[in-house]
PDB file of C-alpha atoms in Angstrom:
ATOM      1  CA  ASP A   1     -15.506   6.590  13.044  1.00 61.00           C
ATOM      2  CA  ALA A   2     -13.685   8.409  10.350  1.00 78.00           C
ATOM      3  CA  GLY A   3     -10.863   6.824   8.489  1.00 93.00           C
ATOM      4  CA  VAL A   4      -7.657   7.938   7.447  1.00 96.00           C
ATOM      5  CA  THR A   5      -7.830  11.456   6.098  1.00 97.00           C
ATOM      6  CA  GLN A   6      -5.691  13.258   3.558  1.00 97.00           C
ATOM      7  CA  SER A   7      -5.441  16.933   2.408  1.00 97.00           C
ATOM      8  CA  PRO A   8      -5.208  18.120  -0.129  1.00 97.00           C
ATOM      9  CA  THR A   9      -6.847  15.692  -2.786  1.00 96.00           C
ATOM     10  CA  HIS A  10      -5.473  17.360  -5.430  1.00 96.00           C
ATOM     11  CA  LEU A  11      -2.560  19.974  -6.155  1.00 96.00           C
ATOM     12  CA  ILE A  12      -0.519  21.242  -8.936  1.00 98.00           C
ATOM     13  CA  LYS A  13       2.787  22.556  -8.100  1.00 98.00           C
ATOM     14  CA  THR A  14       5.703  23.938 -10.396  1.00 98.00           C
ATOM     15  CA  ARG A  15       9.113  22.331 -10.438  1.00 98.00           C
ATOM     16  CA  GLY A  16      11.482  23.639  -7.692  1.00 98.00           C
ATOM     17  CA  GLN A  17       8.682  24.529  -5.400  1.00 98.00           C
ATOM     18  CA  HIS A  18       8.121  23.083  -2.010  1.00 98.00           C
ATOM     19  CA  VAL A  19       5.048  20.931  -1.134  1.00 98.00           C
ATOM     20  CA  THR A  20       3.358  19.541   2.255  1.00 98.00           C
ATOM     21  CA  LEU A  21       0.773  17.064   2.500  1.00 98.00           C
ATOM     22  CA  ARG A  22      -1.436  16.193   5.519  1.00 98.00           C
ATOM     23  CA  CYS A  23      -2.504  13.183   7.182  1.00 98.00           C
ATOM     24  CA  SER A  24      -4.711  12.362  10.028  1.00 97.00           C
ATOM     25  CA  PRO A  25      -4.763   8.895  11.028  1.00 96.00           C
ATOM     26  CA  ILE A  26      -7.694   6.653  12.461  1.00 95.00           C
ATOM     27  CA  SER A  27      -8.284   7.627  15.984  1.00 93.00           C
ATOM     28  CA  GLY A  28      -6.393   5.679  18.391  1.00 90.00           C
ATOM     29  CA  HIS A  29      -3.633   4.704  15.637  1.00 92.00           C
ATOM     30  CA  LYS A  30      -0.203   5.697  16.571  1.00 91.00           C
ATOM     31  CA  SER A  31       1.723   4.840  13.451  1.00 91.00           C
ATOM     32  CA  VAL A  32       1.903   6.765  10.152  1.00 94.00           C
ATOM     33  CA  SER A  33       3.298   5.843   7.061  1.00 94.00           C
ATOM     34  CA  TRP A  34       3.873   7.458   3.550  1.00 97.00           C
ATOM     35  CA  TYR A  35       3.461   5.968   0.462  1.00 97.00           C
ATOM     36  CA  GLN A  36       4.309   7.319  -3.127  1.00 97.00           C
ATOM     37  CA  GLN A  37       2.377   5.246  -5.866  1.00 97.00           C
ATOM     38  CA  VAL A  38       3.122   6.341  -9.716  1.00 95.00           C
ATOM     39  CA  LEU A  39       0.902   5.209 -12.478  1.00 90.00           C
ATOM     40  CA  GLY A  40       0.630   1.417 -13.044  1.00 89.00           C
ATOM     41  CA  GLN A  41       2.877   0.468 -10.052  1.00 93.00           C
ATOM     42  CA  GLY A  42       2.444  -0.623  -6.301  1.00 94.00           C
ATOM     43  CA  PRO A  43       2.949   1.937  -3.576  1.00 95.00           C
ATOM     44  CA  GLN A  44       6.431   2.588  -2.554  1.00 95.00           C
ATOM     45  CA  PHE A  45       7.319   2.928   0.954  1.00 94.00           C
ATOM     46  CA  ILE A  46       8.855   6.682   1.940  1.00 96.00           C
ATOM     47  CA  PHE A  47       8.733   7.073   5.810  1.00 93.00           C
ATOM     48  CA  GLN A  48       6.987   5.491   8.725  1.00 93.00           C
ATOM     49  CA  TYR A  49       6.637   7.169  12.199  1.00 93.00           C
ATOM     50  CA  TYR A  50       5.679   5.512  15.474  1.00 90.00           C
ATOM     51  CA  GLU A  51       4.882   7.645  18.445  1.00 90.00           C
ATOM     52  CA  LYS A  52       6.348  10.630  16.923  1.00 90.00           C
ATOM     53  CA  GLU A  53       9.695   9.337  16.049  1.00 92.00           C
ATOM     54  CA  GLU A  54      10.886   8.121  12.540  1.00 93.00           C
ATOM     55  CA  ARG A  55      10.860   4.280  12.616  1.00 89.00           C
ATOM     56  CA  GLY A  56      11.623   3.694   8.771  1.00 89.00           C
ATOM     57  CA  ARG A  57      12.732   4.967   5.711  1.00 93.00           C
ATOM     58  CA  GLY A  58      12.713   4.050   2.446  1.00 92.00           C
ATOM     59  CA  ASN A  59      15.151   5.026  -1.036  1.00 93.00           C
ATOM     60  CA  PHE A  60      13.923   8.319  -1.195  1.00 97.00           C
ATOM     61  CA  PRO A  61      16.400  11.451  -1.380  1.00 97.00           C
ATOM     62  CA  ASP A  62      16.943  14.116   1.309  1.00 96.00           C
ATOM     63  CA  ARG A  63      14.224  16.293  -0.446  1.00 98.00           C
ATOM     64  CA  PHE A  64      11.731  14.084   0.839  1.00 98.00           C
ATOM     65  CA  SER A  65      11.206  14.562   5.000  1.00 97.00           C
ATOM     66  CA  ALA A  66       7.948  13.838   7.411  1.00 97.00           C
ATOM     67  CA  ARG A  67       7.333  14.421  10.742  1.00 96.00           C
ATOM     68  CA  GLN A  68       4.496  13.367  13.298  1.00 97.00           C
ATOM     69  CA  PHE A  69       2.607  15.425  15.818  1.00 96.00           C
ATOM     70  CA  PRO A  70       1.520  14.826  19.316  1.00 95.00           C
ATOM     71  CA  ASN A  71      -1.869  13.965  17.945  1.00 94.00           C
ATOM     72  CA  TYR A  72      -0.252  11.717  15.679  1.00 95.00           C
ATOM     73  CA  SER A  73      -1.473  13.507  12.751  1.00 97.00           C
ATOM     74  CA  SER A  74       1.527  13.661  10.134  1.00 97.00           C
ATOM     75  CA  GLU A  75       3.110  15.796   7.196  1.00 98.00           C
ATOM     76  CA  LEU A  76       5.053  14.968   4.428  1.00 98.00           C
ATOM     77  CA  ASN A  77       7.408  17.861   2.978  1.00 98.00           C
ATOM     78  CA  VAL A  78       8.915  17.563  -0.698  1.00 98.00           C
ATOM     79  CA  ASN A  79      11.250  20.103  -1.655  1.00 97.00           C
ATOM     80  CA  ALA A  80      12.791  21.252  -4.823  1.00 98.00           C
ATOM     81  CA  LEU A  81      10.196  19.358  -6.777  1.00 98.00           C
ATOM     82  CA  LEU A  82      10.785  17.604  -9.859  1.00 98.00           C
ATOM     83  CA  LEU A  83       8.342  16.368 -12.763  1.00 97.00           C
ATOM     84  CA  GLY A  84       9.234  12.908 -11.293  1.00 97.00           C
ATOM     85  CA  ASP A  85       7.734  13.399  -7.995  1.00 98.00           C
ATOM     86  CA  SER A  86       4.074  13.565  -9.843  1.00 97.00           C
ATOM     87  CA  ALA A  87       2.447  10.729  -8.307  1.00 97.00           C
ATOM     88  CA  LEU A  88      -0.440   9.597  -5.604  1.00 97.00           C
ATOM     89  CA  TYR A  89       0.865  10.064  -2.107  1.00 98.00           C
ATOM     90  CA  LEU A  90      -0.925   7.966   0.332  1.00 97.00           C
ATOM     91  CA  CYS A  91      -0.714   8.001   4.168  1.00 97.00           C
ATOM     92  CA  ALA A  92      -1.418   4.632   6.050  1.00 95.00           C
ATOM     93  CA  SER A  93      -2.031   4.216   9.744  1.00 93.00           C
ATOM     94  CA  SER A  94      -2.107   1.100  12.126  1.00 88.00           C
ATOM     95  CA  SER A  95      -2.284   0.769  15.832  1.00 83.00           C
ATOM     96  CA  ASP A  96       1.468  -0.587  15.941  1.00 74.00           C
ATOM     97  CA  PRO A  97       3.018  -1.913  12.845  1.00 67.00           C
ATOM     98  CA  LEU A  98       4.938  -4.531  14.935  1.00 66.00           C
ATOM     99  CA  ILE A  99       1.914  -6.460  15.738  1.00 66.00           C
ATOM    100  CA  SER A 100      -0.648  -5.081  13.289  1.00 69.00           C
ATOM    101  CA  THR A 101      -0.988  -7.039  10.151  1.00 76.00           C
ATOM    102  CA  GLU A 102      -3.244  -4.656   8.460  1.00 84.00           C
ATOM    103  CA  ALA A 103      -2.505  -1.204   7.200  1.00 88.00           C
ATOM    104  CA  PHE A 104      -5.538   1.383   6.690  1.00 92.00           C
ATOM    105  CA  PHE A 105      -4.611   3.995   3.646  1.00 95.00           C
ATOM    106  CA  GLY A 106      -6.617   7.331   2.951  1.00 96.00           C
ATOM    107  CA  GLN A 107      -7.927   8.386  -0.371  1.00 95.00           C
ATOM    108  CA  GLY A 108      -4.109   9.937  -1.454  1.00 96.00           C
ATOM    109  CA  THR A 109      -3.153  13.369  -2.571  1.00 97.00           C
ATOM    110  CA  ARG A 110      -2.670  13.440  -6.168  1.00 97.00           C
ATOM    111  CA  LEU A 111       0.170  15.726  -6.858  1.00 98.00           C
ATOM    112  CA  THR A 112       1.266  16.917 -10.316  1.00 98.00           C
ATOM    113  CA  VAL A 113       4.293  18.852 -10.908  1.00 98.00           C
ATOM    114  CA  VAL A 114       4.663  20.767 -13.971  1.00 97.00           C
TER     115      VAL A 114
ATOM    116  CA  GLY B   1      16.158  -9.013  -2.693  1.00 47.00           C
ATOM    117  CA  GLN B   2      12.700  -7.889  -1.435  1.00 60.00           C
ATOM    118  CA  SER B   3      10.688  -8.172  -4.935  1.00 85.00           C
ATOM    119  CA  LEU B   4       7.349  -9.596  -5.216  1.00 92.00           C
ATOM    120  CA  GLU B   5       5.985 -10.866  -8.836  1.00 94.00           C
ATOM    121  CA  GLN B   6       2.831 -10.784  -9.898  1.00 96.00           C
ATOM    122  CA  PRO B   7       1.150 -11.030 -13.376  1.00 97.00           C
ATOM    123  CA  SER B   8       0.301  -7.623 -14.638  1.00 96.00           C
ATOM    124  CA  GLU B   9      -3.019  -8.294 -16.250  1.00 97.00           C
ATOM    125  CA  VAL B  10      -5.815 -11.192 -15.695  1.00 97.00           C
ATOM    126  CA  THR B  11      -9.009 -11.466 -17.647  1.00 97.00           C
ATOM    127  CA  ALA B  12     -11.749 -13.276 -16.135  1.00 96.00           C
ATOM    128  CA  VAL B  13     -15.742 -13.757 -16.800  1.00 97.00           C
ATOM    129  CA  GLU B  14     -18.753 -12.565 -14.326  1.00 97.00           C
ATOM    130  CA  GLY B  15     -19.421 -15.448 -12.102  1.00 97.00           C
ATOM    131  CA  ALA B  16     -16.251 -17.433 -12.608  1.00 97.00           C
ATOM    132  CA  ILE B  17     -13.103 -17.832 -10.393  1.00 97.00           C
ATOM    133  CA  VAL B  18     -10.003 -16.385 -10.735  1.00 97.00           C
ATOM    134  CA  GLN B  19      -6.653 -17.042  -9.276  1.00 98.00           C
ATOM    135  CA  ILE B  20      -3.915 -13.991  -9.075  1.00 98.00           C
ATOM    136  CA  ASN B  21      -0.259 -15.650  -8.143  1.00 97.00           C
ATOM    137  CA  CYS B  22       2.522 -13.946  -6.347  1.00 96.00           C
ATOM    138  CA  THR B  23       6.024 -14.934  -5.792  1.00 95.00           C
ATOM    139  CA  TYR B  24       8.443 -13.436  -3.769  1.00 90.00           C
ATOM    140  CA  GLN B  25      12.216 -13.341  -3.163  1.00 83.00           C
ATOM    141  CA  THR B  26      12.980 -12.133   0.334  1.00 65.00           C
ATOM    142  CA  SER B  27      15.128 -12.679   3.277  1.00 65.00           C
ATOM    143  CA  GLY B  28      13.092 -13.379   6.327  1.00 65.00           C
ATOM    144  CA  PHE B  29       9.648 -13.395   6.052  1.00 67.00           C
ATOM    145  CA  TYR B  30       6.767 -11.643   8.019  1.00 74.00           C
ATOM    146  CA  GLY B  31       3.841 -12.726   6.117  1.00 86.00           C
ATOM    147  CA  LEU B  32       2.029 -12.094   2.971  1.00 92.00           C
ATOM    148  CA  SER B  33      -0.876  -9.632   2.372  1.00 93.00           C
ATOM    149  CA  TRP B  34      -3.478  -8.617  -0.207  1.00 96.00           C
ATOM    150  CA  TYR B  35      -4.644  -5.481  -1.069  1.00 96.00           C
ATOM    151  CA  GLN B  36      -7.298  -4.376  -3.582  1.00 97.00           C
ATOM    152  CA  GLN B  37      -7.509  -0.922  -5.117  1.00 97.00           C
ATOM    153  CA  HIS B  38      -9.881   0.624  -7.323  1.00 96.00           C
ATOM    154  CA  ASP B  39      -9.340   3.092  -9.817  1.00 93.00           C
ATOM    155  CA  GLY B  40      -8.775   6.454  -7.858  1.00 89.00           C
ATOM    156  CA  GLY B  41      -9.497   4.836  -4.615  1.00 92.00           C
ATOM    157  CA  ALA B  42      -7.324   3.752  -1.486  1.00 93.00           C
ATOM    158  CA  PRO B  43      -5.687   0.526  -1.356  1.00 95.00           C
ATOM    159  CA  THR B  44      -7.862  -1.988   0.996  1.00 95.00           C
ATOM    160  CA  PHE B  45      -6.484  -4.757   2.949  1.00 93.00           C
ATOM    161  CA  LEU B  46      -8.180  -7.923   2.008  1.00 94.00           C
ATOM    162  CA  SER B  47      -6.384 -10.869   3.734  1.00 92.00           C
ATOM    163  CA  TYR B  48      -3.113 -11.736   5.414  1.00 91.00           C
ATOM    164  CA  ASN B  49      -1.111 -15.199   5.674  1.00 92.00           C
ATOM    165  CA  ALA B  50       1.537 -15.845   8.357  1.00 88.00           C
ATOM    166  CA  LEU B  51       1.353 -19.418   7.818  1.00 90.00           C
ATOM    167  CA  ASP B  52       1.160 -22.016   4.970  1.00 93.00           C
ATOM    168  CA  GLY B  53      -2.437 -22.792   3.954  1.00 95.00           C
ATOM    169  CA  LEU B  54      -5.656 -20.999   2.951  1.00 96.00           C
ATOM    170  CA  GLU B  55      -7.384 -18.419   4.541  1.00 93.00           C
ATOM    171  CA  GLU B  56     -10.629 -17.708   3.516  1.00 92.00           C
ATOM    172  CA  THR B  57     -12.820 -14.743   3.898  1.00 88.00           C
ATOM    173  CA  GLY B  58     -16.051 -14.812   2.266  1.00 92.00           C
ATOM    174  CA  ARG B  59     -15.757 -14.901  -1.726  1.00 95.00           C
ATOM    175  CA  PHE B  60     -11.895 -14.246  -1.442  1.00 96.00           C
ATOM    176  CA  SER B  61      -9.371 -16.796  -0.341  1.00 96.00           C
ATOM    177  CA  SER B  62      -5.325 -16.216  -0.205  1.00 97.00           C
ATOM    178  CA  PHE B  63      -3.156 -19.067   0.088  1.00 97.00           C
ATOM    179  CA  LEU B  64       0.930 -19.372   1.034  1.00 95.00           C
ATOM    180  CA  SER B  65       3.554 -21.615   0.699  1.00 93.00           C
ATOM    181  CA  ARG B  66       6.441 -20.640   2.314  1.00 90.00           C
ATOM    182  CA  SER B  67       8.655 -23.298   1.162  1.00 89.00           C
ATOM    183  CA  ASP B  68       7.736 -22.328  -2.514  1.00 91.00           C
ATOM    184  CA  SER B  69       7.680 -18.510  -1.697  1.00 90.00           C
ATOM    185  CA  TYR B  70       4.683 -18.444  -3.056  1.00 93.00           C
ATOM    186  CA  GLY B  71       0.789 -17.272  -2.689  1.00 96.00           C
ATOM    187  CA  TYR B  72      -2.206 -16.580  -4.254  1.00 98.00           C
ATOM    188  CA  LEU B  73      -5.676 -14.644  -3.994  1.00 98.00           C
ATOM    189  CA  LEU B  74      -8.712 -16.783  -5.092  1.00 98.00           C
ATOM    190  CA  LEU B  75     -11.655 -14.686  -6.181  1.00 97.00           C
ATOM    191  CA  GLN B  76     -14.820 -16.706  -6.378  1.00 97.00           C
ATOM    192  CA  GLU B  77     -18.007 -15.777  -7.978  1.00 97.00           C
ATOM    193  CA  LEU B  78     -16.807 -12.754  -9.396  1.00 97.00           C
ATOM    194  CA  GLN B  79     -18.635  -9.201  -9.484  1.00 97.00           C
ATOM    195  CA  MET B  80     -18.260  -6.382 -11.915  1.00 97.00           C
ATOM    196  CA  LYS B  81     -17.451  -4.601  -8.944  1.00 96.00           C
ATOM    197  CA  ASP B  82     -14.314  -6.902  -8.256  1.00 97.00           C
ATOM    198  CA  SER B  83     -12.641  -5.158 -11.327  1.00 97.00           C
ATOM    199  CA  ALA B  84      -9.549  -3.573  -9.755  1.00 97.00           C
ATOM    200  CA  SER B  85      -5.873  -3.819  -9.062  1.00 97.00           C
ATOM    201  CA  TYR B  86      -4.782  -6.390  -6.820  1.00 98.00           C
ATOM    202  CA  PHE B  87      -1.541  -6.222  -4.895  1.00 97.00           C
ATOM    203  CA  CYS B  88       0.438  -8.734  -3.099  1.00 95.00           C
ATOM    204  CA  ALA B  89       2.700  -6.993  -0.303  1.00 93.00           C
ATOM    205  CA  ARG B  90       5.048  -8.359   2.383  1.00 89.00           C
ATOM    206  CA  ASN B  91       4.863  -7.132   5.819  1.00 79.00           C
ATOM    207  CA  ARG B  92       7.946  -5.779   7.425  1.00 73.00           C
ATOM    208  CA  ASP B  93       8.506  -3.810  10.922  1.00 66.00           C
ATOM    209  CA  ASP B  94       9.023  -0.753   9.168  1.00 70.00           C
ATOM    210  CA  LYS B  95       7.275  -0.823   6.105  1.00 81.00           C
ATOM    211  CA  ILE B  96       5.145  -2.795   3.370  1.00 87.00           C
ATOM    212  CA  ILE B  97       6.609  -3.827   0.537  1.00 89.00           C
ATOM    213  CA  PHE B  98       4.028  -4.110  -2.534  1.00 92.00           C
ATOM    214  CA  GLY B  99       4.195  -5.797  -5.875  1.00 93.00           C
ATOM    215  CA  LYS B 100       3.595  -3.973  -8.823  1.00 94.00           C
ATOM    216  CA  GLY B 101      -0.123  -4.759  -8.885  1.00 96.00           C
ATOM    217  CA  THR B 102      -2.689  -7.424 -10.936  1.00 97.00           C
ATOM    218  CA  ARG B 103      -5.032  -5.635 -13.186  1.00 97.00           C
ATOM    219  CA  LEU B 104      -8.288  -7.405 -13.188  1.00 98.00           C
ATOM    220  CA  HIS B 105     -10.409  -7.250 -15.888  1.00 97.00           C
ATOM    221  CA  ILE B 106     -13.907  -8.731 -15.753  1.00 97.00           C
ATOM    222  CA  LEU B 107     -15.890  -9.514 -18.786  1.00 95.00           C
ATOM    223  CA  PRO B 108     -19.993  -9.709 -18.784  1.00 93.00           C
TER     224      PRO B 108
END
């Protein structure tokens, strides 16, 4: 069985541009969460989606948005990129975060803003 | 507050035992988790403690004391492949809150 898959694995964008990151959860998982991890820090929560609805949002500006599709895959969008948005973006899936104690992470998308 | 504190780095010798501590300040409690992350890799779940006491999974054990807001991860029979960052984390219904991570260096 495939784990959590994310695309692309790496990308470089220019300040002010827009980026879309994609995530496919483990088959059967209905919840997808997004995290930002800067070098030397722990992952920071951005969004959680469950059954295509936003269930939680972290302390990130409105430039960050996400959605979940009927097949439970998800997109994270970031507008007006800043240099400080350079980070590893991780997607995690779980069956139902209210009852699941374990999150399964993808390998992440390494975003570099220049 | 929802912060978790853990040492930034720990060094140990191959074959030895190492303990990584985590203290937390939270309102409410949903359990303490531990994740391992190798350089360039994804965080991988190691263990979860909902109740006080010790949970053992092979060479790894995790302990929780809710009255002390404290937990630790114990790694035994250290192997070079255990060199990684280890994160304690709190589960909430809509998110996982991670500590800043402890970088474990293992000497041969």
